[in-house]
């Protein structure tokens, strides 16, 4: 992480407006990015987003001439992990330059201004770019008591609703903003809800993950910059290009799963041989995310490659799946205890029913009239 | 409800409810059968009830030659799907993990491709059994709704399990949730239908053998 990058982000916070009217192409050139590496980046992006190579010049052209979109970033009940993921991604790459390029008019964590000055910057950006700015949200919104989370005395709910009104589109970043995330975990003490739970009349792109993969965040931004539209989404609002395939279907340990070769503990022979982590609780089979293909930390590795099962962080309620180290086939409740109580209760009920049946039987026997010779002669 | 919520429900409360009904149903039915008792046999015993009973529990697992010749198909297909059910339920690694979580111990699994193949054979056998039942006039006449219901709840977990493992058609959490739900349906229905024979076969065989044993004849 370079300090330089932090500075650039801060520069975008409304304090220093240098480069506001430059196109992305100009910004990149002024940062010393060669045309060759820019085209390489466009090619990589096209392939990552499953576009044909014929799209590369179009992407390059659209991006080069794109003007800085105004972005307002709101952080609610969150841990700042999503912002960390993005800003501490890796050394200055074109992705991070693109991130720098957007006019981040308001971001609690990154902006220099605070309190009312910061709120003024937000309001100014909203007014100036009404209907055009991009709203990015991380964190969930507490609905039980607005006092659980406020910014400059404004409740998260009020700030979200007010800021969403003039937004062109909303990007919900991280599992908290997209599905409620950890604050929403059972028993959800703050009544946390997601952005999508509250806003129904704006296009919302869900970019879940705890945190999301940085290139996925920038990829979605790129798509918006390039096409001015939102990418194709799946049934829970995630861009299909990044969340179209499950971890399990792209996992390089899959051949071991298919053969039934599992690591039983974190340090056994199976673990050393790189066998499947299903028995250690891997949620890869039910998780849709791009980790297995894009990897983390500039493509260095990813959780399963590092030997840890997938937690399912890009899915709703990943916190409530019975425990990260419980396999998917295991029940999430304590069934042993349930079974013991049931045996005791049912045994008593069985004895009672048995006694009733016995009674019925003996009264039936008692009530039975034997046919006599006289009866037959009637 | 999202599909993950659905999955979490069938793995949690749903499974709990199914297990309660399953266990309570079995125990109550056994209690009823056993507590009803039997009339004292006033005839003089010509042999041992116990030895005849125990012997029959085992011998009834093997068809005698006459029966085999008369109902070859039913017996062969019956063997196949019963063994197939045993293998798919008890020898598939993820299932063993489930048992281990509930009863505290485990046993070795079969390689997944073997279980996969057995599942296919079992499904085919169950389909064949139904086709046979419906194409045979007498069997068809004897078939009632319960017979079709128990066939359905038996084959459903196999089909949904096969589809979930091969991840066909739907997103994975839904596929897995539907599979678990189909198993819960089986658990709930089992004690109250003729599927209860999975447990009562021991009693009924013993009883058959015991009658003959008491009379001193072979059952
Ligand atoms: S490690 Fe996880 S994602 Fe990979 S094959 Fe095994 S269960 Fe699937
Ligand atoms: S491997 Fe799974 S838990 Fe880990 S980051 Fe990727 S989706 Fe999230």
Coordinates of C-alpha atoms and ligand atoms in Angstrom, one line a residue:
Chain A
X1 CA 0.0 0.0 0.0
X2 CA 1.5 3.2 -1.0
X3 CA 0.9 6.5 0.8
X4 CA 0.7 8.0 -2.6
X5 CA -2.5 6.2 -3.2
X6 CA -4.1 7.3 0.0
X7 CA -3.2 10.9 -0.9
X8 CA -4.8 10.6 -4.3
X9 CA -8.0 9.3 -2.8
X10 CA -8.0 12.1 -0.3
X11 CA -7.4 14.5 -3.1
X12 CA -10.7 13.4 -4.6
X13 CA -12.6 14.1 -1.5
X14 CA -13.5 17.6 -2.4
X15 CA -10.4 19.2 -0.8
X16 CA -8.3 19.3 -3.9
X17 CA -10.2 19.3 -7.2
X18 CA -7.2 19.0 -9.6
X19 CA -8.1 17.0 -12.6
X20 CA -11.9 17.3 -12.2
X21 CA -12.6 17.9 -15.8
X22 CA -10.0 15.6 -17.3
X23 CA -11.0 12.4 -19.1
X24 CA -9.8 9.1 -17.8
X25 CA -7.4 8.8 -20.7
X26 CA -5.8 12.1 -19.6
X27 CA -5.6 11.1 -16.0
X28 CA -4.0 7.8 -16.8
X29 CA -1.4 9.5 -19.1
X30 CA -0.6 12.1 -16.5
X31 CA 0.0 9.2 -14.1
X32 CA 2.5 7.7 -16.5
X33 CA 0.4 4.8 -17.7
X34 CA 1.4 3.7 -21.2
X35 CA -1.2 3.1 -23.9
X36 CA 0.1 -0.4 -24.2
X37 CA -0.5 -1.3 -20.6
X38 CA -3.9 0.5 -20.7
X39 CA -4.9 -1.7 -23.7
X40 CA -3.7 -4.7 -21.8
X41 CA -5.9 -3.8 -18.9
X42 CA -8.8 -3.3 -21.2
X43 CA -8.2 -6.8 -22.7
X44 CA -8.0 -8.3 -19.3
X45 CA -11.2 -6.6 -18.3
X46 CA -13.0 -7.7 -21.4
X47 CA -12.0 -11.3 -20.7
X48 CA -12.9 -11.1 -17.0
X49 CA -16.3 -9.7 -18.0
X50 CA -16.7 -12.5 -20.6
X51 CA -16.8 -10.1 -23.5
X52 CA -15.5 -10.8 -27.0
X53 CA -12.1 -9.4 -27.9
X54 CA -13.8 -7.2 -30.5
X55 CA -15.0 -5.2 -27.6
X56 CA -11.5 -4.2 -26.5
X57 CA -11.1 -1.1 -28.7
X58 CA -14.7 0.0 -27.7
X59 CA -13.9 -0.4 -24.0
X60 CA -10.7 1.5 -24.5
X61 CA -12.4 4.3 -26.3
X62 CA -15.3 4.6 -23.9
X63 CA -13.0 4.6 -20.9
X64 CA -10.5 7.0 -22.4
X65 CA -13.1 9.6 -23.1
X66 CA -15.1 9.0 -19.9
X67 CA -15.5 12.0 -17.7
X68 CA -15.3 11.7 -14.0
X69 CA -18.5 10.5 -12.6
X70 CA -19.5 11.9 -9.2
X71 CA -19.6 9.2 -6.6
X72 CA -21.1 9.4 -3.1
X73 CA -20.0 6.6 -0.8
X74 CA -22.1 6.1 2.3
X75 CA -20.9 3.8 5.1
X76 CA -23.5 2.6 7.6
X77 CA -23.2 -0.4 10.0
X78 CA -19.9 -1.8 8.6
X79 CA -16.4 -2.6 9.6
X80 CA -14.6 -0.6 6.9
X81 CA -13.3 -4.0 5.5
X82 CA -14.9 -3.3 2.2
X83 CA -13.1 0.1 1.8
X84 CA -9.9 -1.5 3.1
X85 CA -10.3 -4.2 0.5
X86 CA -10.5 -1.7 -2.2
X87 CA -7.8 0.8 -1.1
X88 CA -5.4 -1.7 0.1
X89 CA -5.9 -3.9 -2.9
X90 CA -2.3 -4.0 -4.2
X91 CA 0.3 -1.6 -5.5
X92 CA -1.0 1.2 -7.8
X93 CA -2.6 -0.6 -10.7
X94 CA -4.9 0.7 -13.3
X95 CA -7.8 -0.5 -11.3
X96 CA -6.8 1.7 -8.4
X97 CA -6.2 4.6 -10.8
X98 CA -9.7 4.2 -12.1
X99 CA -10.9 4.2 -8.6
X100 CA -8.9 7.4 -8.1
X101 CA -10.3 8.8 -11.2
X102 CA -13.9 8.7 -10.1
X103 CA -14.8 11.9 -8.3
X104 CA -15.3 10.5 -4.8
X105 CA -17.2 13.5 -3.5
X106 CA -18.1 12.0 -0.2
X107 CA -16.6 9.0 1.7
X108 CA -16.6 9.0 5.5
X109 CA -13.5 7.1 5.9
X110 CA -11.4 8.6 3.1
X111 CA -12.3 12.2 3.0
X112 CA -10.4 14.8 4.9
X113 CA -13.4 16.9 5.9
X114 CA -15.6 15.8 8.8
X115 CA -18.9 16.7 10.5
X116 CA -20.9 19.4 8.9
X117 CA -18.3 20.3 6.3
X118 CA -18.4 16.7 5.0
X119 CA -22.2 16.8 4.9
X120 CA -22.1 20.0 3.0
X121 CA -19.8 18.4 0.4
X122 CA -22.4 15.6 0.1
X123 CA -25.2 17.9 -0.4
X124 CA -23.3 20.0 -2.9
X125 CA -22.4 16.9 -5.0
X126 CA -26.0 15.8 -4.8
X127 CA -27.3 19.1 -6.1
X128 CA -24.7 19.6 -8.8
X129 CA -25.0 16.1 -10.2
X130 CA -28.7 15.5 -9.5
X131 CA -29.9 12.3 -11.3
X132 CA -26.4 11.5 -12.5
X133 CA -24.2 10.5 -9.5
X134 CA -23.4 7.0 -8.5
X135 CA -24.2 6.1 -4.9
X136 CA -22.0 3.4 -3.3
X137 CA -23.1 2.0 0.0
X138 CA -21.3 -0.3 2.4
X139 CA -22.9 -1.4 5.7
X140 CA -26.4 -2.3 6.7
X141 CA -29.1 0.0 8.0
X142 CA -30.5 -0.4 11.5
X143 CA -34.3 -0.2 11.6
X144 CA -35.0 -1.0 15.2
X145 CA -33.6 2.3 16.6
X146 CA -32.2 5.0 14.3
X147 CA -29.8 5.9 17.1
X148 CA -27.8 2.7 16.7
X149 CA -25.9 4.4 13.8
X150 CA -25.9 8.1 12.9
X151 CA -23.6 10.4 10.9
X152 CA -23.6 14.0 11.9
X153 CA -26.8 13.4 13.7
X154 CA -28.5 12.0 10.7
X155 CA -29.8 8.4 10.9
X156 CA -28.5 5.9 8.3
X157 CA -32.1 5.4 7.0
X158 CA -32.6 9.2 6.4
X159 CA -29.3 9.6 4.8
X160 CA -29.7 6.7 2.5
X161 CA -33.2 7.7 1.4
X162 CA -32.2 11.3 0.9
X163 CA -29.1 10.4 -1.1
X164 CA -30.7 7.7 -3.1
X165 CA -33.3 10.0 -4.5
X166 CA -31.0 11.7 -7.0
X167 CA -28.7 8.8 -7.8
X168 CA -28.5 7.3 -11.3
X169 CA -27.7 3.9 -9.8
X170 CA -26.7 2.4 -6.5
X171 CA -23.9 0.0 -5.9
X172 CA -24.3 -1.9 -2.7
X173 CA -20.8 -3.0 -1.7
X174 CA -20.2 -5.9 0.7
X175 CA -22.6 -8.4 2.2
X176 CA -23.8 -6.0 4.9
X177 CA -25.1 -3.5 2.3
X178 CA -26.3 -6.2 -0.1
X179 CA -28.0 -8.7 2.3
X180 CA -27.6 -7.3 5.9
X181 CA -24.4 -9.2 6.5
X182 CA -23.0 -9.7 10.0
X183 CA -25.2 -7.0 11.7
X184 CA -28.2 -9.0 10.3
X185 CA -26.9 -12.3 11.8
X186 CA -29.3 -14.0 14.2
X187 CA -30.7 -12.5 16.4
X188 CA -30.2 -9.3 14.4
X189 CA -30.0 -6.9 17.5
X190 CA -30.3 -3.7 15.5
X191 CA -32.9 -4.8 13.0
X192 CA -30.4 -4.4 10.2
X193 CA -31.6 -4.5 6.7
X194 CA -30.0 -4.2 3.3
X195 CA -30.1 -1.4 0.8
X196 CA -32.3 -3.5 -1.5
X197 CA -34.8 -4.0 1.4
X198 CA -35.4 -0.2 1.5
X199 CA -35.0 1.0 -2.0
X200 CA -37.2 -0.4 -4.8
X201 CA -37.2 2.3 -7.4
X202 CA -33.5 2.6 -8.4
X203 CA -31.2 0.2 -10.2
X204 CA -29.2 -1.5 -7.5
X205 CA -26.1 -3.6 -8.2
X206 CA -25.2 -5.9 -5.4
X207 CA -21.5 -6.6 -5.0
X208 CA -21.5 -8.9 -2.0
X209 CA -18.4 -10.4 -0.3
X210 CA -16.9 -10.0 3.1
X211 CA -15.2 -8.1 1.7
X212 CA -15.8 -8.2 -2.0
X213 CA -12.9 -8.8 -4.3
X214 CA -11.4 -5.4 -5.2
X215 CA -11.3 -6.1 -8.9
X216 CA -15.0 -7.0 -8.8
X217 CA -15.7 -3.6 -7.3
X218 CA -13.6 -1.8 -9.9
X219 CA -15.0 -4.1 -12.6
X220 CA -18.6 -3.0 -11.8
X221 CA -17.4 0.7 -11.8
X222 CA -15.7 0.0 -15.1
X223 CA -18.8 -1.4 -16.6
X224 CA -20.8 1.7 -15.5
X225 CA -18.1 4.0 -16.9
X226 CA -17.8 2.1 -20.2
X227 CA -21.4 1.5 -21.0
X228 CA -23.3 3.9 -18.7
X229 CA -25.5 1.0 -17.8
X230 CA -25.7 -1.6 -15.1
X231 CA -24.4 -5.1 -15.9
X232 CA -26.7 -8.1 -16.2
X233 CA -27.7 -9.3 -12.6
X234 CA -28.6 -12.6 -11.1
X235 CA -31.7 -13.4 -9.0
X236 CA -30.2 -11.7 -6.0
X237 CA -28.9 -8.6 -7.8
X238 CA -25.3 -9.7 -8.4
X239 CA -23.5 -9.0 -11.7
X240 CA -23.5 -12.4 -13.5
X241 CA -20.1 -11.9 -14.9
X242 CA -18.6 -12.1 -11.5
X243 CA -21.1 -14.2 -9.5
X244 CA -22.3 -16.4 -12.3
X245 CA -20.4 -19.5 -11.2
X246 CA -20.0 -21.1 -7.8
X247 CA -16.7 -21.4 -6.0
X248 CA -17.2 -25.2 -6.1
X249 CA -17.6 -25.3 -9.9
X250 CA -14.4 -23.4 -10.4
X251 CA -12.4 -24.8 -7.5
X252 CA -9.2 -26.5 -8.5
X253 CA -9.7 -29.0 -5.6
X254 CA -12.9 -30.2 -7.3
X255 CA -11.4 -33.4 -8.7
X256 CA -10.7 -34.5 -5.2
X257 CA -14.3 -33.7 -4.2
X258 CA -15.6 -35.8 -7.1
X259 CA -13.4 -38.7 -6.1
X260 CA -14.3 -38.4 -2.4
X261 CA -10.8 -37.5 -1.2
X262 CA -11.2 -35.1 1.7
X263 CA -8.9 -33.4 4.2
X264 CA -10.2 -34.5 7.6
X265 CA -8.2 -32.0 9.7
X266 CA -6.1 -28.9 8.8
X267 CA -2.8 -30.7 9.1
X268 CA -3.4 -34.3 8.0
X269 CA -2.1 -36.0 4.9
X270 CA -5.1 -35.0 2.9
X271 CA -4.6 -31.3 3.8
X272 CA -1.0 -31.6 2.7
X273 CA -1.9 -33.2 -0.5
X274 CA -4.4 -30.4 -1.3
X275 CA -7.6 -32.5 -1.1
X276 CA -11.1 -31.1 -0.9
X277 CA -12.0 -29.1 2.2
X278 CA -15.7 -30.1 2.3
X279 CA -15.4 -32.0 5.6
X280 CA -13.7 -28.9 7.2
X281 CA -16.9 -26.9 6.5
X282 CA -16.3 -25.6 3.0
X283 CA -19.4 -23.6 1.7
X284 CA -17.9 -23.5 -1.8
X285 CA -20.7 -25.7 -3.2
X286 CA -23.4 -23.2 -2.3
X287 CA -21.4 -19.9 -2.8
X288 CA -21.3 -17.8 -5.9
X289 CA -18.3 -15.6 -6.2
X290 CA -15.2 -15.0 -8.4
X291 CA -12.5 -16.0 -5.9
X292 CA -11.6 -19.2 -7.7
X293 CA -10.9 -17.3 -11.0
X294 CA -9.8 -13.8 -10.1
X295 CA -8.1 -14.8 -6.8
X296 CA -7.1 -12.2 -4.2
X297 CA -4.1 -9.9 -3.7
X298 CA -3.3 -9.3 -7.3
X299 CA -4.0 -12.9 -8.3
X300 CA -1.6 -14.3 -5.7
X301 CA -3.9 -16.8 -4.1
X302 CA -7.4 -17.3 -2.6
X303 CA -8.8 -18.8 0.6
X304 CA -9.2 -22.3 -0.6
X305 CA -5.8 -22.3 -2.2
X306 CA -4.4 -21.1 1.2
X307 CA -6.0 -24.2 2.8
X308 CA -9.0 -22.7 4.4
X309 CA -12.6 -23.7 3.5
X310 CA -14.9 -21.1 1.9
X311 CA -17.1 -19.3 4.4
X312 CA -19.8 -18.5 1.8
X313 CA -19.2 -14.7 2.4
X314 CA -21.0 -13.6 -0.8
X315 CA -24.3 -15.2 0.1
X316 CA -27.1 -13.9 2.3
X317 CA -27.0 -15.1 5.9
X318 CA -23.6 -16.7 5.6
X319 CA -23.2 -16.1 9.3
X320 CA -26.2 -18.3 10.2
X321 CA -25.2 -21.5 8.5
X322 CA -24.5 -23.4 11.7
X323 CA -20.7 -22.5 11.9
X324 CA -17.9 -22.1 9.5
X325 CA -16.4 -25.5 10.2
X326 CA -19.6 -27.4 10.0
X327 CA -20.0 -29.3 6.7
X328 CA -22.9 -28.4 4.5
X329 CA -24.4 -31.8 5.1
X330 CA -24.5 -31.4 8.8
X331 CA -27.6 -30.1 10.6
X332 CA -27.2 -26.6 12.0
X333 CA -29.1 -27.4 15.2
X334 CA -28.2 -29.8 18.0
X335 CA -30.1 -32.8 16.7
X336 CA -28.6 -35.2 19.3
X337 CA -30.3 -33.2 22.1
X338 CA -33.6 -33.0 20.2
X339 CA -33.5 -36.8 19.6
X340 CA -32.9 -37.5 23.3
X341 CA -35.8 -35.3 24.4
X342 CA -38.0 -36.9 21.8
X343 CA -37.2 -40.4 22.9
X344 CA -38.1 -39.6 26.5
X345 CA -41.4 -37.8 25.5
X346 CA -42.4 -40.4 23.0
X347 CA -41.8 -43.3 25.3
X348 CA -44.2 -41.8 27.8
X349 CA -46.7 -41.0 25.1
X350 CA -46.3 -44.6 23.8
X351 CA -47.0 -46.2 27.2
X352 CA -50.1 -44.0 27.7
X353 CA -51.4 -44.9 24.2
X354 CA -50.6 -48.5 24.8
X355 CA -52.5 -48.5 28.1
X356 CA -55.5 -46.9 26.4
X357 CA -55.4 -49.5 23.6
X358 CA -55.3 -52.3 26.1
X359 CA -58.3 -50.8 27.9
X360 CA -60.1 -50.6 24.7
X361 CA -59.3 -54.2 23.9
X362 CA -60.4 -55.5 27.3
X363 CA -63.6 -53.6 27.2
X364 CA -64.3 -54.9 23.7
X365 CA -63.7 -58.4 25.0
X366 CA -66.0 -57.8 28.0
X367 CA -68.7 -56.3 25.8
X368 CA -68.5 -59.2 23.4
X369 CA -71.7 -61.3 23.5
X370 CA -71.2 -65.0 22.9
X371 CA -73.7 -66.6 20.5
X372 CA -75.7 -69.3 22.2
X373 CA -77.6 -72.2 20.9
X374 CA -80.8 -70.3 21.7
X375 CA -79.7 -67.5 19.5
X376 CA -79.1 -69.8 16.6
X377 CA -82.5 -71.4 17.0
X378 CA -84.3 -68.1 16.8
Chain B
X1 CA -37.1 -16.1 1.8
X2 CA -33.7 -16.3 0.0
X3 CA -32.5 -19.7 -1.1
X4 CA -29.8 -19.6 1.6
X5 CA -32.4 -18.9 4.2
X6 CA -34.3 -21.9 2.8
X7 CA -31.2 -24.0 3.0
X8 CA -30.5 -22.8 6.6
X9 CA -34.1 -23.7 7.5
X10 CA -34.0 -27.2 6.2
X11 CA -30.6 -27.8 7.8
X12 CA -31.9 -26.3 11.1
X13 CA -35.5 -26.1 12.4
X14 CA -36.8 -28.2 9.4
X15 CA -34.5 -31.0 10.2
X16 CA -35.3 -30.8 13.9
X17 CA -39.1 -31.0 13.3
X18 CA -38.6 -34.0 10.9
X19 CA -36.4 -35.8 13.5
X20 CA -38.9 -35.3 16.3
X21 CA -41.8 -36.7 14.2
X22 CA -39.6 -39.5 13.0
X23 CA -38.4 -40.7 16.4
X24 CA -41.7 -40.1 18.2
X25 CA -43.6 -41.9 15.5
X26 CA -41.4 -44.9 15.6
X27 CA -41.4 -45.2 19.4
X28 CA -45.2 -44.7 19.7
X29 CA -45.9 -47.3 17.1
X30 CA -43.6 -49.8 18.7
X31 CA -45.1 -49.1 22.1
X32 CA -48.5 -49.7 20.7
X33 CA -47.6 -52.9 19.1
X34 CA -45.7 -54.3 22.0
X35 CA -48.1 -53.2 24.8
X36 CA -51.1 -54.7 23.0
X37 CA -49.6 -58.1 23.8
X38 CA -50.6 -61.5 22.6
X39 CA -53.1 -64.0 23.8
X40 CA -51.7 -66.8 25.9
X41 CA -51.3 -69.8 23.8
X42 CA -53.1 -72.7 25.6
X43 CA -51.7 -75.4 23.4
X44 CA -48.7 -77.3 24.7
X45 CA -45.4 -76.0 23.3
X46 CA -43.7 -78.4 20.9
X47 CA -40.6 -76.3 20.5
X48 CA -38.9 -73.0 21.3
X49 CA -40.5 -69.7 20.2
X50 CA -37.2 -67.9 20.6
X51 CA -35.1 -70.1 18.3
X52 CA -37.7 -70.2 15.6
X53 CA -38.2 -66.5 15.8
X54 CA -34.6 -65.5 15.7
X55 CA -33.9 -68.0 12.8
X56 CA -36.7 -66.5 10.7
X57 CA -35.5 -62.9 11.2
X58 CA -32.4 -64.1 9.2
X59 CA -33.8 -66.7 6.8
X60 CA -36.6 -64.4 5.5
X61 CA -33.9 -62.2 4.0
X62 CA -33.4 -65.0 1.4
X63 CA -36.1 -66.1 -0.9
X64 CA -36.9 -69.8 -1.2
X65 CA -36.6 -71.3 -4.6
X66 CA -40.3 -71.5 -5.3
X67 CA -40.9 -67.9 -4.5
X68 CA -37.9 -66.8 -6.4
X69 CA -39.1 -68.6 -9.5
X70 CA -42.6 -67.2 -9.2
X71 CA -41.5 -63.6 -8.6
X72 CA -38.0 -63.3 -10.0
X73 CA -38.4 -59.7 -11.0
X74 CA -39.9 -58.4 -7.8
X75 CA -37.2 -60.1 -5.8
X76 CA -34.2 -59.1 -7.9
X77 CA -35.4 -55.5 -8.3
X78 CA -36.3 -55.4 -4.6
X79 CA -32.8 -56.5 -3.6
X80 CA -31.2 -54.0 -5.9
X81 CA -33.0 -51.0 -4.6
X82 CA -32.8 -52.0 -0.9
X83 CA -29.0 -52.5 -1.1
X84 CA -28.8 -49.3 -3.3
X85 CA -30.7 -47.3 -0.6
X86 CA -28.4 -48.7 2.1
X87 CA -25.3 -47.7 0.1
X88 CA -26.5 -44.2 -0.9
X89 CA -27.8 -43.4 2.6
X90 CA -25.1 -44.9 4.7
X91 CA -21.9 -45.0 2.6
X92 CA -21.8 -41.5 1.0
X93 CA -19.2 -39.3 2.7
X94 CA -21.3 -36.2 3.3
X95 CA -24.1 -38.4 4.7
X96 CA -21.7 -40.0 7.1
X97 CA -20.7 -36.5 8.3
X98 CA -24.4 -35.9 9.1
X99 CA -24.7 -39.1 11.1
X100 CA -21.5 -38.4 12.9
X101 CA -22.8 -35.0 13.9
X102 CA -26.0 -36.6 15.3
X103 CA -24.8 -39.9 16.8
X104 CA -21.2 -39.1 17.5
X105 CA -19.4 -41.7 15.5
X106 CA -18.6 -42.5 11.9
X107 CA -17.5 -45.2 9.6
X108 CA -15.6 -45.4 6.3
X109 CA -17.3 -44.2 3.1
X110 CA -17.3 -45.6 -0.4
X111 CA -15.6 -43.6 -3.2
X112 CA -18.1 -40.9 -4.4
X113 CA -18.2 -42.2 -8.1
X114 CA -19.2 -45.7 -6.7
X115 CA -22.1 -44.1 -4.7
X116 CA -23.0 -42.1 -7.7
X117 CA -23.3 -45.2 -9.9
X118 CA -25.3 -47.0 -7.2
X119 CA -27.7 -44.1 -7.0
X120 CA -28.4 -44.4 -10.8
X121 CA -29.0 -48.1 -10.5
X122 CA -31.3 -47.7 -7.5
X123 CA -33.4 -45.0 -9.3
X124 CA -33.7 -47.3 -12.3
X125 CA -34.7 -50.3 -10.1
X126 CA -37.4 -48.2 -8.4
X127 CA -38.7 -47.0 -11.7
X128 CA -38.8 -50.6 -12.9
X129 CA -40.6 -51.7 -9.8
X130 CA -43.3 -49.1 -10.4
X131 CA -43.6 -49.9 -14.1
X132 CA -44.0 -53.6 -13.2
X133 CA -46.6 -52.9 -10.6
X134 CA -48.6 -50.8 -13.0
X135 CA -48.4 -53.2 -15.9
X136 CA -49.4 -56.2 -14.0
X137 CA -53.2 -56.5 -13.7
X138 CA -53.2 -58.1 -10.2
X139 CA -50.6 -55.8 -8.8
X140 CA -52.3 -52.8 -10.2
X141 CA -55.6 -53.9 -8.7
X142 CA -53.9 -54.2 -5.3
X143 CA -52.2 -50.8 -5.5
X144 CA -53.6 -48.0 -3.4
X145 CA -52.6 -44.4 -2.8
X146 CA -50.4 -45.3 0.1
X147 CA -48.3 -47.6 -2.1
X148 CA -47.7 -44.8 -4.6
X149 CA -47.0 -42.3 -1.8
X150 CA -44.3 -44.4 -0.2
X151 CA -42.8 -45.1 -3.6
X152 CA -42.6 -41.4 -4.3
X153 CA -41.1 -40.4 -1.0
X154 CA -38.5 -43.1 -1.4
X155 CA -37.4 -42.2 -4.9
X156 CA -37.5 -38.4 -4.3
X157 CA -34.4 -38.1 -2.1
X158 CA -32.5 -40.3 -4.6
X159 CA -33.4 -38.1 -7.6
X160 CA -33.0 -34.8 -5.8
X161 CA -29.7 -36.0 -4.3
X162 CA -28.4 -37.0 -7.8
X163 CA -29.4 -33.7 -9.3
X164 CA -27.9 -31.8 -6.3
X165 CA -24.6 -33.6 -6.6
X166 CA -24.4 -33.0 -10.4
X167 CA -25.8 -29.5 -9.9
X168 CA -28.3 -29.6 -12.7
X169 CA -30.8 -26.9 -13.6
X170 CA -31.0 -24.7 -10.6
X171 CA -28.6 -22.8 -8.3
X172 CA -26.8 -25.0 -5.9
X173 CA -28.3 -23.8 -2.5
X174 CA -31.8 -24.5 -3.8
X175 CA -30.8 -27.9 -5.1
X176 CA -29.3 -28.9 -1.8
X177 CA -32.2 -27.5 0.2
X178 CA -34.7 -29.4 -1.9
X179 CA -32.7 -32.6 -1.4
X180 CA -32.7 -32.2 2.3
X181 CA -36.4 -31.3 2.3
X182 CA -37.2 -34.5 0.4
X183 CA -35.4 -36.5 3.1
X184 CA -37.3 -34.7 5.8
X185 CA -40.5 -35.6 4.0
X186 CA -39.4 -39.3 4.0
X187 CA -38.6 -39.1 7.7
X188 CA -42.0 -37.6 8.5
X189 CA -44.0 -40.1 6.5
X190 CA -42.0 -43.2 7.3
X191 CA -43.5 -44.1 10.8
X192 CA -47.1 -43.8 9.6
X193 CA -47.0 -45.8 6.5
X194 CA -45.8 -49.3 5.4
X195 CA -42.3 -47.8 5.2
X196 CA -42.3 -48.6 8.9
X197 CA -41.3 -52.1 7.8
X198 CA -37.7 -50.8 7.9
X199 CA -38.1 -51.2 11.7
X200 CA -41.0 -53.6 12.2
X201 CA -39.6 -56.3 9.9
X202 CA -37.7 -57.7 12.9
X203 CA -40.9 -58.0 15.0
X204 CA -43.0 -59.5 12.2
X205 CA -40.4 -62.0 11.1
X206 CA -39.8 -63.0 14.7
X207 CA -43.5 -63.5 15.3
X208 CA -43.9 -65.6 12.2
X209 CA -41.0 -67.8 13.2
X210 CA -42.1 -67.9 16.8
X211 CA -45.5 -69.3 15.9
X212 CA -43.9 -72.2 14.0
X213 CA -41.3 -72.6 16.6
X214 CA -44.0 -73.0 19.3
X215 CA -45.6 -75.7 17.2
X216 CA -42.3 -77.4 16.6
X217 CA -42.4 -76.9 12.8
X218 CA -40.1 -75.1 10.5
X219 CA -41.3 -71.7 9.3
Ligands
LIG1 S1 -12.6 -27.2 -1.4 FE1 -14.8 -26.5 -1.3 S2 -15.2 -25.5 -3.2 FE2 -13.3 -26.7 -3.5 S3 -14.1 -28.7 -4.3 FE3 -14.0 -28.9 -2.1 S4 -16.1 -28.3 -1.4 FE4 -15.9 -27.6 -3.4
LIG2 S1 -13.5 -18.2 -0.8 FE1 -15.7 -18.0 -0.1 S2 -15.6 -17.0 1.9 FE2 -13.6 -16.8 1.0 S3 -13.7 -14.8 0.1 FE3 -14.3 -16.2 -1.5 S4 -16.5 -16.4 -1.4 FE4 -15.8 -15.4 0.5

